[in-house]
mmCIF file of C-alpha atoms in Angstrom:
data_model
loop_
_atom_site.group_PDB
_atom_site.id
_atom_site.type_symbol
_atom_site.label_atom_id
_atom_site.label_comp_id
_atom_site.label_asym_id
_atom_site.label_seq_id
_atom_site.Cartn_x
_atom_site.Cartn_y
_atom_site.Cartn_z
ATOM 1 C CA MET J 1 -271.309 95.788 -236.087
ATOM 2 C CA LYS J 2 -272.758 92.176 -236.158
ATOM 3 C CA ILE J 3 -270.031 90.966 -234.290
ATOM 4 C CA PRO J 4 -271.085 93.509 -231.037
ATOM 5 C CA LEU J 5 -274.394 92.863 -231.605
ATOM 6 C CA ILE J 6 -274.338 88.445 -231.171
ATOM 7 C CA ILE J 7 -271.751 89.131 -228.088
ATOM 8 C CA LEU J 8 -274.688 91.109 -226.773
ATOM 9 C CA ILE J 9 -277.795 89.180 -227.132
ATOM 10 C CA PHE J 10 -275.125 85.995 -225.861
ATOM 11 C CA SER J 11 -275.062 88.001 -223.054
ATOM 12 C CA LEU J 12 -277.668 88.457 -222.372
ATOM 13 C CA PRO J 13 -279.926 86.666 -218.983
ATOM 14 C CA CYS J 14 -282.248 83.976 -220.189
ATOM 15 C CA PRO J 15 -283.640 81.475 -218.378
ATOM 16 C CA SER J 16 -281.736 77.870 -217.867
ATOM 17 C CA TYR J 17 -283.086 74.317 -216.726
ATOM 18 C CA GLY J 18 -281.277 71.459 -216.232
ATOM 19 C CA SER J 19 -281.998 68.151 -217.054
ATOM 20 C CA LYS J 20 -284.994 66.517 -214.784
ATOM 21 C CA GLN J 21 -282.837 64.178 -212.111
ATOM 22 C CA ILE J 22 -284.263 60.132 -212.019
ATOM 23 C CA ALA J 23 -284.983 59.728 -208.391
ATOM 24 C CA ASP J 24 -284.664 56.437 -206.727
ATOM 25 C CA PRO J 25 -287.964 54.403 -205.455
ATOM 26 C CA LEU J 26 -288.520 54.103 -201.439
ATOM 27 C CA LYS J 27 -290.442 52.108 -199.764
ATOM 28 C CA ILE J 28 -291.993 53.457 -196.890
ATOM 29 C CA ASN J 29 -295.244 52.353 -194.729
ATOM 30 C CA GLY J 30 -296.583 49.551 -197.557
ATOM 31 C CA LYS J 31 -295.899 52.527 -200.796
ATOM 32 C CA THR J 32 -293.432 53.263 -203.140
ATOM 33 C CA ILE J 33 -292.768 56.948 -203.678
ATOM 34 C CA TYR J 34 -289.530 59.081 -205.202
ATOM 35 C CA VAL J 35 -286.277 60.903 -203.807
ATOM 36 C CA LEU J 36 -283.832 62.939 -204.463
ATOM 37 C CA ASP J 37 -280.402 64.112 -202.835
ATOM 38 C CA PHE J 38 -279.332 60.776 -200.814
ATOM 39 C CA LYS J 39 -275.411 60.836 -200.140
ATOM 40 C CA LEU J 40 -272.813 57.618 -200.291
ATOM 41 C CA ASN J 41 -270.807 57.094 -198.169
ATOM 42 C CA ASP J 42 -266.735 57.698 -199.010
ATOM 43 C CA GLU J 43 -266.625 53.667 -199.270
ATOM 44 C CA LEU J 44 -269.512 53.198 -201.743
ATOM 45 C CA LYS J 45 -268.901 56.514 -202.971
ATOM 46 C CA SER J 46 -265.498 55.276 -204.741
ATOM 47 C CA GLN J 47 -266.881 52.135 -206.002
ATOM 48 C CA VAL J 48 -268.972 54.359 -208.176
ATOM 49 C CA ASP J 49 -266.364 56.472 -208.943
ATOM 50 C CA HIS J 50 -264.264 53.920 -210.591
ATOM 51 C CA TYR J 51 -267.062 53.493 -212.767
ATOM 52 C CA THR J 52 -267.888 56.603 -213.589
ATOM 53 C CA GLN J 53 -264.369 58.343 -214.711
ATOM 54 C CA GLY J 54 -265.763 58.716 -218.654
ATOM 55 C CA GLY J 55 -268.401 60.996 -217.530
ATOM 56 C CA GLY J 56 -271.997 60.126 -216.739
ATOM 57 C CA SER J 57 -275.819 61.515 -217.640
ATOM 58 C CA THR J 58 -277.215 64.950 -216.914
ATOM 59 C CA ALA J 59 -280.516 63.414 -215.256
ATOM 60 C CA ASN J 60 -278.531 61.416 -212.888
ATOM 61 C CA LYS J 61 -275.893 63.910 -211.499
ATOM 62 C CA ASP J 62 -275.059 61.627 -208.209
ATOM 63 C CA GLY J 63 -274.214 59.153 -210.829
ATOM 64 C CA PHE J 64 -275.796 56.184 -209.072
ATOM 65 C CA TYR J 65 -279.461 54.151 -209.449
ATOM 66 C CA ALA J 66 -280.745 52.844 -205.591
ATOM 67 C CA GLU J 67 -283.611 51.675 -204.240
ATOM 68 C CA PHE J 68 -283.863 52.088 -200.692
ATOM 69 C CA GLU J 69 -286.609 50.900 -197.607
ATOM 70 C CA VAL J 70 -287.527 52.638 -194.691
ATOM 71 C CA VAL J 71 -287.788 49.427 -191.765
ATOM 72 C CA ASP J 72 -288.806 50.429 -188.204
ATOM 73 C CA LYS J 73 -287.266 53.427 -189.476
ATOM 74 C CA LYS J 74 -283.976 52.507 -190.506
ATOM 75 C CA LEU J 75 -283.176 53.410 -194.078
ATOM 76 C CA TYR J 76 -281.257 50.593 -195.537
ATOM 77 C CA ILE J 77 -280.160 50.593 -199.294
ATOM 78 C CA THR J 78 -281.290 47.304 -201.262
ATOM 79 C CA LYS J 79 -279.858 48.066 -204.675
ATOM 80 C CA LEU J 80 -277.378 50.378 -205.982
ATOM 81 C CA GLU J 81 -276.219 50.092 -209.376
ATOM 82 C CA VAL J 82 -274.327 52.117 -211.527
ATOM 83 C CA LEU J 83 -273.477 53.233 -215.625
ATOM 84 C CA ASP J 84 -270.156 51.789 -216.470
ATOM 85 C CA THR J 85 -268.847 54.530 -218.902
ATOM 86 C CA ARG J 86 -265.557 53.815 -218.985
ATOM 87 C CA THR J 87 -266.283 51.942 -222.247
ATOM 88 C CA ARG J 88 -268.633 52.575 -224.897
ATOM 89 C CA ASP J 89 -271.195 49.568 -223.545
ATOM 90 C CA LEU J 90 -272.693 51.918 -220.521
ATOM 91 C CA LYS J 91 -273.495 48.579 -218.615
ATOM 92 C CA LEU J 92 -275.328 48.570 -215.253
ATOM 93 C CA ILE J 93 -273.055 47.477 -213.264
ATOM 94 C CA SER J 94 -274.335 45.996 -209.610
ATOM 95 C CA ILE J 95 -272.232 47.322 -206.250
ATOM 96 C CA PRO J 96 -272.419 44.798 -203.920
ATOM 97 C CA LEU J 97 -273.964 45.473 -200.641
ATOM 98 C CA GLY J 98 -273.175 42.733 -198.236
ATOM 99 C CA GLU J 99 -274.732 39.020 -197.277
ATOM 100 C CA LYS J 100 -278.191 40.185 -196.582
ATOM 101 C CA SER J 101 -278.425 42.251 -200.049
ATOM 102 C CA ARG J 102 -279.179 45.321 -198.151
ATOM 103 C CA LEU J 103 -277.279 47.629 -196.145
ATOM 104 C CA PHE J 104 -278.449 50.283 -192.863
ATOM 105 C CA ALA J 105 -277.335 53.600 -194.047
ATOM 106 C CA SER J 106 -276.142 54.783 -190.595
ATOM 107 C CA TRP J 107 -273.842 57.665 -192.512
ATOM 108 C CA PHE J 108 -276.675 59.155 -193.460
ATOM 109 C CA SER J 109 -277.877 62.417 -191.795
ATOM 110 C CA GLY J 110 -280.287 64.668 -194.128
ATOM 111 C CA VAL J 111 -282.675 64.968 -196.405
ATOM 112 C CA LEU J 112 -284.446 62.501 -198.898
ATOM 113 C CA ASN J 113 -286.855 64.457 -200.871
ATOM 114 C CA ARG J 114 -290.469 63.424 -203.089
ATOM 115 C CA ARG J 115 -291.423 66.748 -205.175
ATOM 116 C CA TYR J 116 -294.779 66.146 -206.382
ATOM 117 C CA GLY J 117 -297.744 68.133 -207.647
ATOM 118 C CA ARG J 118 -298.911 69.525 -210.866
ATOM 119 C CA GLY J 119 -296.616 72.988 -210.977
ATOM 120 C CA GLN J 120 -296.187 76.106 -213.926
ATOM 121 C CA ASN J 121 -292.717 74.932 -214.163
ATOM 122 C CA LEU J 122 -292.394 71.706 -215.343
ATOM 123 C CA TYR J 123 -288.641 70.901 -213.173
ATOM 124 C CA MET J 124 -289.864 72.126 -210.120
ATOM 125 C CA PRO J 125 -293.397 70.431 -208.822
ATOM 126 C CA PRO J 126 -294.969 72.902 -206.092
ATOM 127 C CA LEU J 127 -294.620 70.226 -203.088
ATOM 128 C CA VAL J 128 -292.083 68.508 -201.299
ATOM 129 C CA ASP J 129 -291.899 65.958 -198.845
ATOM 130 C CA ILE J 130 -288.770 66.213 -196.754
ATOM 131 C CA TYR J 131 -287.700 62.888 -194.999
ATOM 132 C CA THR J 132 -285.399 64.295 -192.452
ATOM 133 C CA PHE J 133 -283.185 61.113 -191.175
ATOM 134 C CA LYS J 134 -280.527 61.205 -188.104
ATOM 135 C CA ASP J 135 -277.448 58.499 -188.409
ATOM 136 C CA GLY J 136 -279.845 56.351 -190.926
ATOM 137 C CA VAL J 137 -282.899 56.536 -188.835
ATOM 138 C CA LEU J 138 -286.359 58.426 -189.878
ATOM 139 C CA LYS J 139 -286.777 61.917 -187.134
ATOM 140 C CA SER J 140 -289.529 63.359 -189.270
ATOM 141 C CA VAL J 141 -291.621 63.843 -192.285
ATOM 142 C CA THR J 142 -292.915 67.465 -192.958
ATOM 143 C CA THR J 143 -294.510 68.751 -196.363
ATOM 144 C CA LYS J 144 -293.845 72.150 -197.773
ATOM 145 C CA GLN J 145 -294.946 74.164 -201.066
ATOM 146 C CA ILE J 146 -291.848 75.288 -202.971
ATOM 147 C CA GLY J 147 -293.343 76.256 -206.062
ATOM 148 C CA LYS J 148 -296.480 77.573 -208.168
ATOM 149 C CA PHE J 149 -299.544 75.734 -208.635
ATOM 150 C CA GLU J 150 -300.305 75.758 -212.306
ATOM 151 C CA SER J 151 -303.159 78.281 -213.447
ATOM 152 C CA SER J 152 -304.642 76.568 -216.273
ATOM 153 C CA PRO J 153 -305.267 72.896 -216.507
ATOM 154 C CA VAL J 154 -303.821 72.306 -220.262
ATOM 155 C CA ARG J 155 -300.744 70.875 -219.860
ATOM 156 C CA PRO J 156 -302.106 67.058 -218.634
ATOM 157 C CA PRO J 157 -300.111 65.348 -215.425
ATOM 158 C CA ILE J 158 -296.651 64.367 -215.815
ATOM 159 C CA PRO J 159 -296.582 60.679 -214.145
ATOM 160 C CA PRO J 160 -293.331 59.792 -211.667
ATOM 161 C CA GLN J 161 -290.614 58.482 -213.513
ATOM 162 C CA PRO J 162 -289.999 54.574 -212.950
ATOM 163 C CA HIS J 163 -286.186 53.934 -211.532
ATOM 164 C CA PRO J 164 -284.460 52.487 -214.708
ATOM 165 C CA SER J 165 -283.439 49.282 -212.913
ATOM 166 C CA THR J 166 -287.366 48.647 -212.248
ATOM 167 C CA LYS J 167 -288.613 48.371 -215.102
ATOM 168 C CA GLN J 168 -290.742 45.687 -215.917
ATOM 169 C CA ASN J 169 -290.122 44.029 -219.685
#
């Protein structure tokens, strides 16, 4: 009787939350915000994949740490690092970006999301700014409400998490 009960308990649906993802800093209009969902081109992705053969962090499913800036509506990568998981040392490796130490992200057509606000769910803030790019050029910025706001002010606000490579000593 115990075995069927154990099977029943483990087969019941339960809420599951993945790790909160590390956001990448984006400098835009004199401010630094933290965004998610950037995709690398094939060449950069293959360089990142070379170092992430041994796995990675559940808080960084894309496998890299990047910094960006928007200048004259163009999106540039200013820093790209990857956690070398091939050995137990786990060192951050810088990926070269070219002669000017920044790379125009001309391949990027998609959105970068900035999630913020104090919501009922720790992993899903209620507001998102959506930065839409076409061929690396900023086309629009829109704000949407995607979750519910917290109804009771019991929990203190959670400060934005800085990018690991921008920590100051």
